[in-house]
Amino acid sequence: MWIRSTLAYRVSFVMTVLGGLLVTGLDFVAILLMFSQVDVLGGYTLPEIAFLYGLSATSFGIADLTIGSAGRLGTRVRDGTLDTLLVRPAPVLAQVAADRFALRRVGRITQGALVLGYALVALDIGWTPVKVLMVPLMLVCGGVIFSAVFVAGAAFQFVAQDASEVQSAFTYGGQTLLQYPPTVFGKELVRGVTFVFPVAFVNWVPAAYVLGRSYPLGLPEWTAFASPLVAAVCCALAGLAWRTGLRSYRSTGS
Protein backbone atom coordinates (compact mmCIF):
# COMPACT_ATOMS: atom_id res chain seq x y z
CA MET A 1 0.00 0.00 0.00
CA TRP A 2 2.76 2.41 0.93
CA ILE A 3 4.73 1.59 -2.23
CA ARG A 4 1.68 2.20 -4.42
CA SER A 5 1.02 5.44 -2.56
CA THR A 6 4.61 6.57 -3.12
CA LEU A 7 4.64 5.71 -6.81
CA ALA A 8 1.34 7.53 -7.43
CA TYR A 9 3.43 10.69 -7.84
CA ARG A 10 6.41 9.38 -9.74
CA VAL A 11 8.12 12.69 -10.46
CA SER A 12 7.95 13.58 -6.78
CA PHE A 13 9.31 10.14 -5.89
CA VAL A 14 12.24 10.43 -8.30
CA MET A 15 13.08 13.92 -7.05
CA THR A 16 12.95 12.72 -3.45
CA VAL A 17 15.24 9.78 -4.20
CA LEU A 18 17.71 11.99 -6.06
CA GLY A 19 17.63 14.51 -3.23
CA GLY A 20 18.33 11.80 -0.67
CA LEU A 21 21.10 10.40 -2.83
CA LEU A 22 22.76 13.82 -3.01
CA VAL A 23 22.41 14.46 0.73
CA THR A 24 23.89 11.09 1.72
CA GLY A 25 26.58 11.58 -0.90
CA LEU A 26 27.87 14.60 1.02
CA ASP A 27 29.42 12.16 3.51
CA PHE A 28 31.68 10.81 0.80
CA VAL A 29 32.33 14.32 -0.52
CA ALA A 30 33.74 15.13 2.93
CA ILE A 31 36.11 12.18 2.58
CA LEU A 32 37.15 13.39 -0.88
CA LEU A 33 37.92 16.81 0.58
CA MET A 34 40.13 15.17 3.20
CA PHE A 35 42.07 13.35 0.49
CA SER A 36 42.57 16.58 -1.40
CA GLN A 37 44.97 17.44 1.43
CA VAL A 38 46.44 14.04 2.34
CA ASP A 39 47.42 10.86 0.51
CA VAL A 40 46.39 8.41 3.22
CA LEU A 41 44.06 8.53 6.22
CA GLY A 42 44.95 6.26 9.11
CA GLY A 43 47.22 4.36 6.73
CA TYR A 44 44.37 3.71 4.27
CA THR A 45 44.19 5.02 0.70
CA LEU A 46 41.09 6.58 -0.84
CA PRO A 47 39.97 3.38 -2.66
CA GLU A 48 40.35 1.39 0.57
CA ILE A 49 38.25 3.87 2.54
CA ALA A 50 35.74 3.97 -0.31
CA PHE A 51 35.52 0.19 0.06
CA LEU A 52 34.74 0.51 3.77
CA TYR A 53 32.32 3.36 3.08
CA GLY A 54 30.48 1.49 0.33
CA LEU A 55 30.07 -1.63 2.44
CA SER A 56 28.74 0.20 5.49
CA ALA A 57 26.47 2.57 3.54
CA THR A 58 24.94 -0.18 1.40
CA SER A 59 24.46 -2.57 4.33
CA PHE A 60 22.89 0.15 6.43
CA GLY A 61 20.71 1.23 3.52
CA ILE A 62 19.33 -2.29 3.19
CA ALA A 63 18.50 -2.41 6.90
CA ASP A 64 17.06 1.11 6.90
CA LEU A 65 14.80 0.27 3.96
CA THR A 66 13.48 -2.98 5.42
CA ILE A 67 13.22 -2.27 9.15
CA GLY A 68 14.03 1.43 9.58
CA SER A 69 10.37 2.29 10.28
CA ALA A 70 10.77 0.57 13.65
CA GLY A 71 12.39 3.77 14.87
CA ARG A 72 8.92 5.30 15.16
CA LEU A 73 7.65 2.62 17.54
CA GLY A 74 7.97 4.96 20.52
CA THR A 75 5.24 7.20 19.07
CA ARG A 76 2.82 4.27 18.82
CA VAL A 77 3.64 3.21 22.37
CA ARG A 78 2.98 6.71 23.71
CA ASP A 79 -0.35 7.26 21.95
CA GLY A 80 -1.59 3.68 22.26
CA THR A 81 -1.96 3.05 18.52
CA LEU A 82 0.23 -0.03 18.87
CA ASP A 83 -2.96 -1.74 20.09
CA THR A 84 -4.22 -1.69 16.51
CA LEU A 85 -1.28 -3.81 15.38
CA LEU A 86 -1.76 -6.30 18.22
CA VAL A 87 -5.26 -7.32 17.12
CA ARG A 88 -4.33 -7.97 13.49
CA PRO A 89 -3.53 -11.56 12.37
CA ALA A 90 0.04 -10.71 11.40
CA PRO A 91 3.39 -10.51 13.26
CA VAL A 92 3.70 -7.18 15.05
CA LEU A 93 7.33 -6.72 13.98
CA ALA A 94 6.40 -7.20 10.32
CA GLN A 95 3.66 -4.59 10.68
CA VAL A 96 6.02 -2.16 12.40
CA ALA A 97 8.56 -2.61 9.59
CA ALA A 98 5.90 -2.01 6.93
CA ASP A 99 4.39 0.99 8.70
CA ARG A 100 4.91 4.05 6.47
CA PHE A 101 7.37 2.05 4.37
CA ALA A 102 9.66 4.64 2.74
CA LEU A 103 10.73 3.43 -0.69
CA ARG A 104 12.70 6.68 -1.07
CA ARG A 105 15.36 5.13 1.17
CA VAL A 106 16.53 3.18 -1.86
CA GLY A 107 18.58 6.30 -2.63
CA ARG A 108 20.92 5.50 0.27
CA ILE A 109 21.48 2.00 -1.09
CA THR A 110 22.15 3.37 -4.57
CA GLN A 111 24.65 5.92 -3.30
CA GLY A 112 26.50 3.34 -1.22
CA ALA A 113 26.56 0.88 -4.12
CA LEU A 114 28.01 3.51 -6.46
CA VAL A 115 30.87 4.22 -4.04
CA LEU A 116 31.43 0.49 -3.55
CA GLY A 117 31.53 0.01 -7.33
CA TYR A 118 34.17 2.72 -7.63
CA ALA A 119 36.23 1.08 -4.87
CA LEU A 120 36.09 -2.36 -6.49
CA VAL A 121 37.36 -0.89 -9.76
CA ALA A 122 40.06 1.29 -8.18
CA LEU A 123 41.45 -1.24 -5.69
CA ASP A 124 44.55 -3.17 -6.63
CA ILE A 125 43.64 -6.54 -5.11
CA GLY A 126 44.59 -10.04 -6.11
CA TRP A 127 41.04 -11.34 -6.27
CA THR A 128 40.38 -14.95 -5.37
CA PRO A 129 37.03 -16.80 -5.38
CA VAL A 130 36.87 -16.46 -1.58
CA LYS A 131 37.49 -12.70 -1.67
CA VAL A 132 34.88 -12.26 -4.39
CA LEU A 133 32.30 -14.12 -2.30
CA MET A 134 33.22 -12.08 0.76
CA VAL A 135 31.80 -8.89 -0.76
CA PRO A 136 28.14 -10.01 -1.05
CA LEU A 137 28.52 -11.90 2.24
CA MET A 138 29.57 -8.68 3.99
CA LEU A 139 26.61 -6.81 2.50
CA VAL A 140 24.10 -9.45 3.62
CA CYS A 141 25.58 -9.93 7.09
CA GLY A 142 26.01 -6.20 7.54
CA GLY A 143 22.37 -5.63 6.65
CA VAL A 144 21.31 -8.30 9.14
CA ILE A 145 23.48 -6.85 11.93
CA PHE A 146 22.12 -3.34 11.39
CA SER A 147 18.57 -4.74 11.24
CA ALA A 148 19.15 -6.42 14.61
CA VAL A 149 20.29 -3.07 16.02
CA PHE A 150 17.10 -1.44 14.71
CA VAL A 151 14.95 -4.14 16.34
CA ALA A 152 16.84 -3.92 19.64
CA GLY A 153 16.41 -0.15 19.59
CA ALA A 154 12.69 -0.52 18.93
CA ALA A 155 12.43 -2.96 21.85
CA PHE A 156 14.11 -0.39 24.10
CA GLN A 157 11.38 2.08 23.20
CA PHE A 158 8.81 -0.11 24.94
CA VAL A 159 10.53 1.02 28.14
CA ALA A 160 11.83 4.48 27.27
CA GLN A 161 8.94 5.39 24.90
CA ASP A 162 10.83 8.40 23.54
CA ALA A 163 14.22 7.03 22.60
CA SER A 164 14.36 7.37 18.83
CA GLU A 165 17.41 9.63 19.08
CA VAL A 166 19.16 7.11 21.33
CA GLN A 167 18.46 4.44 18.72
CA SER A 168 19.78 6.71 15.96
CA ALA A 169 23.04 7.13 17.87
CA PHE A 170 23.68 3.40 17.46
CA THR A 171 22.23 2.94 13.96
CA TYR A 172 23.17 6.07 12.01
CA GLY A 173 26.10 6.68 14.35
CA GLY A 174 27.40 3.16 13.87
CA GLN A 175 27.16 3.47 10.11
CA THR A 176 29.07 6.75 10.14
CA LEU A 177 31.76 5.24 12.36
CA LEU A 178 32.32 2.36 9.93
CA GLN A 179 32.91 4.72 7.02
CA TYR A 180 36.41 5.32 8.38
CA PRO A 181 39.22 2.83 9.11
CA PRO A 182 39.63 1.51 12.66
CA THR A 183 43.14 2.94 12.78
CA VAL A 184 41.81 6.49 13.27
CA PHE A 185 39.95 5.58 16.47
CA GLY A 186 41.15 4.80 19.98
CA LYS A 187 41.53 1.18 21.01
CA GLU A 188 38.79 1.41 23.64
CA LEU A 189 36.26 2.48 21.03
CA VAL A 190 37.41 -0.26 18.66
CA ARG A 191 37.05 -2.83 21.45
CA GLY A 192 33.55 -1.57 22.18
CA VAL A 193 32.31 -1.92 18.60
CA THR A 194 33.99 -5.32 18.28
CA PHE A 195 33.07 -7.15 21.49
CA VAL A 196 30.13 -5.19 22.96
CA PHE A 197 28.35 -3.59 20.01
CA PRO A 198 29.78 -5.78 17.24
CA VAL A 199 29.25 -3.58 14.18
CA ALA A 200 32.96 -4.02 13.40
CA PHE A 201 31.93 -7.29 11.75
CA VAL A 202 29.94 -5.35 9.16
CA ASN A 203 33.12 -4.32 7.37
CA TRP A 204 36.22 -3.66 9.51
CA VAL A 205 37.07 -7.27 10.32
CA PRO A 206 36.05 -9.07 7.08
CA ALA A 207 37.37 -6.21 4.93
CA ALA A 208 40.79 -6.65 6.53
CA TYR A 209 40.96 -10.06 4.84
CA VAL A 210 39.95 -8.69 1.43
CA LEU A 211 42.30 -5.71 1.62
CA GLY A 212 45.18 -7.69 3.10
CA ARG A 213 45.30 -5.41 6.13
CA SER A 214 46.11 -6.22 9.73
CA TYR A 215 43.06 -7.16 11.78
CA PRO A 216 41.66 -4.72 14.36
CA LEU A 217 43.01 -5.42 17.85
CA GLY A 218 45.18 -8.20 16.44
CA LEU A 219 42.22 -10.57 16.02
CA PRO A 220 42.99 -13.99 14.53
CA GLU A 221 42.45 -14.45 10.80
CA TRP A 222 39.45 -16.77 11.19
CA THR A 223 37.39 -13.88 12.58
CA ALA A 224 37.15 -12.49 9.05
CA PHE A 225 34.65 -15.28 8.39
CA ALA A 226 32.73 -14.84 11.65
CA SER A 227 30.25 -12.25 10.34
CA PRO A 228 27.45 -14.81 9.70
CA LEU A 229 27.82 -16.12 13.27
CA VAL A 230 27.83 -12.58 14.70
CA ALA A 231 24.76 -11.72 12.64
CA ALA A 232 22.94 -14.81 13.92
CA VAL A 233 23.78 -13.99 17.54
CA CYS A 234 22.66 -10.37 17.06
CA CYS A 235 19.36 -11.56 15.59
CA ALA A 236 18.79 -13.94 18.50
CA LEU A 237 19.49 -11.25 21.08
CA ALA A 238 17.38 -8.67 19.24
CA GLY A 239 14.54 -11.17 18.96
CA LEU A 240 14.71 -11.88 22.68
CA ALA A 241 14.69 -8.16 23.46
CA TRP A 242 11.72 -7.63 21.13
CA ARG A 243 9.65 -10.41 22.69
CA THR A 244 10.47 -9.15 26.18
CA GLY A 245 9.50 -5.60 25.28
CA LEU A 246 6.28 -6.67 23.57
CA ARG A 247 5.21 -8.74 26.56
CA SER A 248 5.81 -5.78 28.86
CA TYR A 249 3.54 -3.50 26.80
CA ARG A 250 0.47 -2.40 28.78
CA SER A 251 -1.08 0.17 26.40
CA THR A 252 -1.82 3.72 27.58
CA GLY A 253 -4.55 2.72 30.02
CA SER A 254 -7.09 4.94 28.27
Coordinates of C-alpha atoms in Angstrom, one line a residue:
M1 CA 0.0 0.0 0.0
W2 CA 2.8 2.4 0.9
I3 CA 4.7 1.6 -2.2
R4 CA 1.7 2.2 -4.4
S5 CA 1.0 5.4 -2.6
T6 CA 4.6 6.6 -3.1
L7 CA 4.6 5.7 -6.8
A8 CA 1.3 7.5 -7.4
Y9 CA 3.4 10.7 -7.8
R10 CA 6.4 9.4 -9.7
V11 CA 8.1 12.7 -10.5
S12 CA 8.0 13.6 -6.8
F13 CA 9.3 10.1 -5.9
V14 CA 12.2 10.4 -8.3
M15 CA 13.1 13.9 -7.0
T16 CA 13.0 12.7 -3.4
V17 CA 15.2 9.8 -4.2
L18 CA 17.7 12.0 -6.1
G19 CA 17.6 14.5 -3.2
G20 CA 18.3 11.8 -0.7
L21 CA 21.1 10.4 -2.8
L22 CA 22.8 13.8 -3.0
V23 CA 22.4 14.5 0.7
T24 CA 23.9 11.1 1.7
G25 CA 26.6 11.6 -0.9
L26 CA 27.9 14.6 1.0
D27 CA 29.4 12.2 3.5
F28 CA 31.7 10.8 0.8
V29 CA 32.3 14.3 -0.5
A30 CA 33.7 15.1 2.9
I31 CA 36.1 12.2 2.6
L32 CA 37.2 13.4 -0.9
L33 CA 37.9 16.8 0.6
M34 CA 40.1 15.2 3.2
F35 CA 42.1 13.4 0.5
S36 CA 42.6 16.6 -1.4
Q37 CA 45.0 17.4 1.4
V38 CA 46.4 14.0 2.3
D39 CA 47.4 10.9 0.5
V40 CA 46.4 8.4 3.2
L41 CA 44.1 8.5 6.2
G42 CA 45.0 6.3 9.1
G43 CA 47.2 4.4 6.7
Y44 CA 44.4 3.7 4.3
T45 CA 44.2 5.0 0.7
L46 CA 41.1 6.6 -0.8
P47 CA 40.0 3.4 -2.7
E48 CA 40.3 1.4 0.6
I49 CA 38.3 3.9 2.5
A50 CA 35.7 4.0 -0.3
F51 CA 35.5 0.2 0.1
L52 CA 34.7 0.5 3.8
Y53 CA 32.3 3.4 3.1
G54 CA 30.5 1.5 0.3
L55 CA 30.1 -1.6 2.4
S56 CA 28.7 0.2 5.5
A57 CA 26.5 2.6 3.5
T58 CA 24.9 -0.2 1.4
S59 CA 24.5 -2.6 4.3
F60 CA 22.9 0.1 6.4
G61 CA 20.7 1.2 3.5
I62 CA 19.3 -2.3 3.2
A63 CA 18.5 -2.4 6.9
D64 CA 17.1 1.1 6.9
L65 CA 14.8 0.3 4.0
T66 CA 13.5 -3.0 5.4
I67 CA 13.2 -2.3 9.2
G68 CA 14.0 1.4 9.6
S69 CA 10.4 2.3 10.3
A70 CA 10.8 0.6 13.6
G71 CA 12.4 3.8 14.9
R72 CA 8.9 5.3 15.2
L73 CA 7.7 2.6 17.5
G74 CA 8.0 5.0 20.5
T75 CA 5.2 7.2 19.1
R76 CA 2.8 4.3 18.8
V77 CA 3.6 3.2 22.4
R78 CA 3.0 6.7 23.7
D79 CA -0.3 7.3 21.9
G80 CA -1.6 3.7 22.3
T81 CA -2.0 3.0 18.5
L82 CA 0.2 0.0 18.9
D83 CA -3.0 -1.7 20.1
T84 CA -4.2 -1.7 16.5
L85 CA -1.3 -3.8 15.4
L86 CA -1.8 -6.3 18.2
V87 CA -5.3 -7.3 17.1
R88 CA -4.3 -8.0 13.5
P89 CA -3.5 -11.6 12.4
A90 CA 0.0 -10.7 11.4
P91 CA 3.4 -10.5 13.3
V92 CA 3.7 -7.2 15.0
L93 CA 7.3 -6.7 14.0
A94 CA 6.4 -7.2 10.3
Q95 CA 3.7 -4.6 10.7
V96 CA 6.0 -2.2 12.4
A97 CA 8.6 -2.6 9.6
A98 CA 5.9 -2.0 6.9
D99 CA 4.4 1.0 8.7
R100 CA 4.9 4.1 6.5
F101 CA 7.4 2.0 4.4
A102 CA 9.7 4.6 2.7
L103 CA 10.7 3.4 -0.7
R104 CA 12.7 6.7 -1.1
R105 CA 15.4 5.1 1.2
V106 CA 16.5 3.2 -1.9
G107 CA 18.6 6.3 -2.6
R108 CA 20.9 5.5 0.3
I109 CA 21.5 2.0 -1.1
T110 CA 22.1 3.4 -4.6
Q111 CA 24.7 5.9 -3.3
G112 CA 26.5 3.3 -1.2
A113 CA 26.6 0.9 -4.1
L114 CA 28.0 3.5 -6.5
V115 CA 30.9 4.2 -4.0
L116 CA 31.4 0.5 -3.6
G117 CA 31.5 0.0 -7.3
Y118 CA 34.2 2.7 -7.6
A119 CA 36.2 1.1 -4.9
L120 CA 36.1 -2.4 -6.5
V121 CA 37.4 -0.9 -9.8
A122 CA 40.1 1.3 -8.2
L123 CA 41.5 -1.2 -5.7
D124 CA 44.6 -3.2 -6.6
I125 CA 43.6 -6.5 -5.1
G126 CA 44.6 -10.0 -6.1
W127 CA 41.0 -11.3 -6.3
T128 CA 40.4 -15.0 -5.4
P129 CA 37.0 -16.8 -5.4
V130 CA 36.9 -16.5 -1.6
K131 CA 37.5 -12.7 -1.7
V132 CA 34.9 -12.3 -4.4
L133 CA 32.3 -14.1 -2.3
M134 CA 33.2 -12.1 0.8
V135 CA 31.8 -8.9 -0.8
P136 CA 28.1 -10.0 -1.1
L137 CA 28.5 -11.9 2.2
M138 CA 29.6 -8.7 4.0
L139 CA 26.6 -6.8 2.5
V140 CA 24.1 -9.4 3.6
C141 CA 25.6 -9.9 7.1
G142 CA 26.0 -6.2 7.5
G143 CA 22.4 -5.6 6.6
V144 CA 21.3 -8.3 9.1
I145 CA 23.5 -6.8 11.9
F146 CA 22.1 -3.3 11.4
S147 CA 18.6 -4.7 11.2
A148 CA 19.1 -6.4 14.6
V149 CA 20.3 -3.1 16.0
F150 CA 17.1 -1.4 14.7
V151 CA 14.9 -4.1 16.3
A152 CA 16.8 -3.9 19.6
G153 CA 16.4 -0.1 19.6
A154 CA 12.7 -0.5 18.9
A155 CA 12.4 -3.0 21.9
F156 CA 14.1 -0.4 24.1
Q157 CA 11.4 2.1 23.2
F158 CA 8.8 -0.1 24.9
V159 CA 10.5 1.0 28.1
A160 CA 11.8 4.5 27.3
Q161 CA 8.9 5.4 24.9
D162 CA 10.8 8.4 23.5
A163 CA 14.2 7.0 22.6
S164 CA 14.4 7.4 18.8
E165 CA 17.4 9.6 19.1
V166 CA 19.2 7.1 21.3
Q167 CA 18.5 4.4 18.7
S168 CA 19.8 6.7 16.0
A169 CA 23.0 7.1 17.9
F170 CA 23.7 3.4 17.5
T171 CA 22.2 2.9 14.0
Y172 CA 23.2 6.1 12.0
G173 CA 26.1 6.7 14.3
G174 CA 27.4 3.2 13.9
Q175 CA 27.2 3.5 10.1
T176 CA 29.1 6.8 10.1
L177 CA 31.8 5.2 12.4
L178 CA 32.3 2.4 9.9
Q179 CA 32.9 4.7 7.0
Y180 CA 36.4 5.3 8.4
P181 CA 39.2 2.8 9.1
P182 CA 39.6 1.5 12.7
T183 CA 43.1 2.9 12.8
V184 CA 41.8 6.5 13.3
F185 CA 40.0 5.6 16.5
G186 CA 41.2 4.8 20.0
K187 CA 41.5 1.2 21.0
E188 CA 38.8 1.4 23.6
L189 CA 36.3 2.5 21.0
V190 CA 37.4 -0.3 18.7
R191 CA 37.1 -2.8 21.4
G192 CA 33.5 -1.6 22.2
V193 CA 32.3 -1.9 18.6
T194 CA 34.0 -5.3 18.3
F195 CA 33.1 -7.2 21.5
V196 CA 30.1 -5.2 23.0
F197 CA 28.3 -3.6 20.0
P198 CA 29.8 -5.8 17.2
V199 CA 29.2 -3.6 14.2
A200 CA 33.0 -4.0 13.4
F201 CA 31.9 -7.3 11.7
V202 CA 29.9 -5.3 9.2
N203 CA 33.1 -4.3 7.4
W204 CA 36.2 -3.7 9.5
V205 CA 37.1 -7.3 10.3
P206 CA 36.1 -9.1 7.1
A207 CA 37.4 -6.2 4.9
A208 CA 40.8 -6.7 6.5
Y209 CA 41.0 -10.1 4.8
V210 CA 39.9 -8.7 1.4
L211 CA 42.3 -5.7 1.6
G212 CA 45.2 -7.7 3.1
R213 CA 45.3 -5.4 6.1
S214 CA 46.1 -6.2 9.7
Y215 CA 43.1 -7.2 11.8
P216 CA 41.7 -4.7 14.4
L217 CA 43.0 -5.4 17.9
G218 CA 45.2 -8.2 16.4
L219 CA 42.2 -10.6 16.0
P220 CA 43.0 -14.0 14.5
E221 CA 42.5 -14.5 10.8
W222 CA 39.4 -16.8 11.2
T223 CA 37.4 -13.9 12.6
A224 CA 37.1 -12.5 9.0
F225 CA 34.6 -15.3 8.4
A226 CA 32.7 -14.8 11.6
S227 CA 30.3 -12.3 10.3
P228 CA 27.4 -14.8 9.7
L229 CA 27.8 -16.1 13.3
V230 CA 27.8 -12.6 14.7
A231 CA 24.8 -11.7 12.6
A232 CA 22.9 -14.8 13.9
V233 CA 23.8 -14.0 17.5
C234 CA 22.7 -10.4 17.1
C235 CA 19.4 -11.6 15.6
A236 CA 18.8 -13.9 18.5
L237 CA 19.5 -11.2 21.1
A238 CA 17.4 -8.7 19.2
G239 CA 14.5 -11.2 19.0
L240 CA 14.7 -11.9 22.7
A241 CA 14.7 -8.2 23.5
W242 CA 11.7 -7.6 21.1
R243 CA 9.7 -10.4 22.7
T244 CA 10.5 -9.2 26.2
G245 CA 9.5 -5.6 25.3
L246 CA 6.3 -6.7 23.6
R247 CA 5.2 -8.7 26.6
S248 CA 5.8 -5.8 28.9
Y249 CA 3.5 -3.5 26.8
R250 CA 0.5 -2.4 28.8
S251 CA -1.1 0.2 26.4
T252 CA -1.8 3.7 27.6
G253 CA -4.5 2.7 30.0
S254 CA -7.1 4.9 28.3

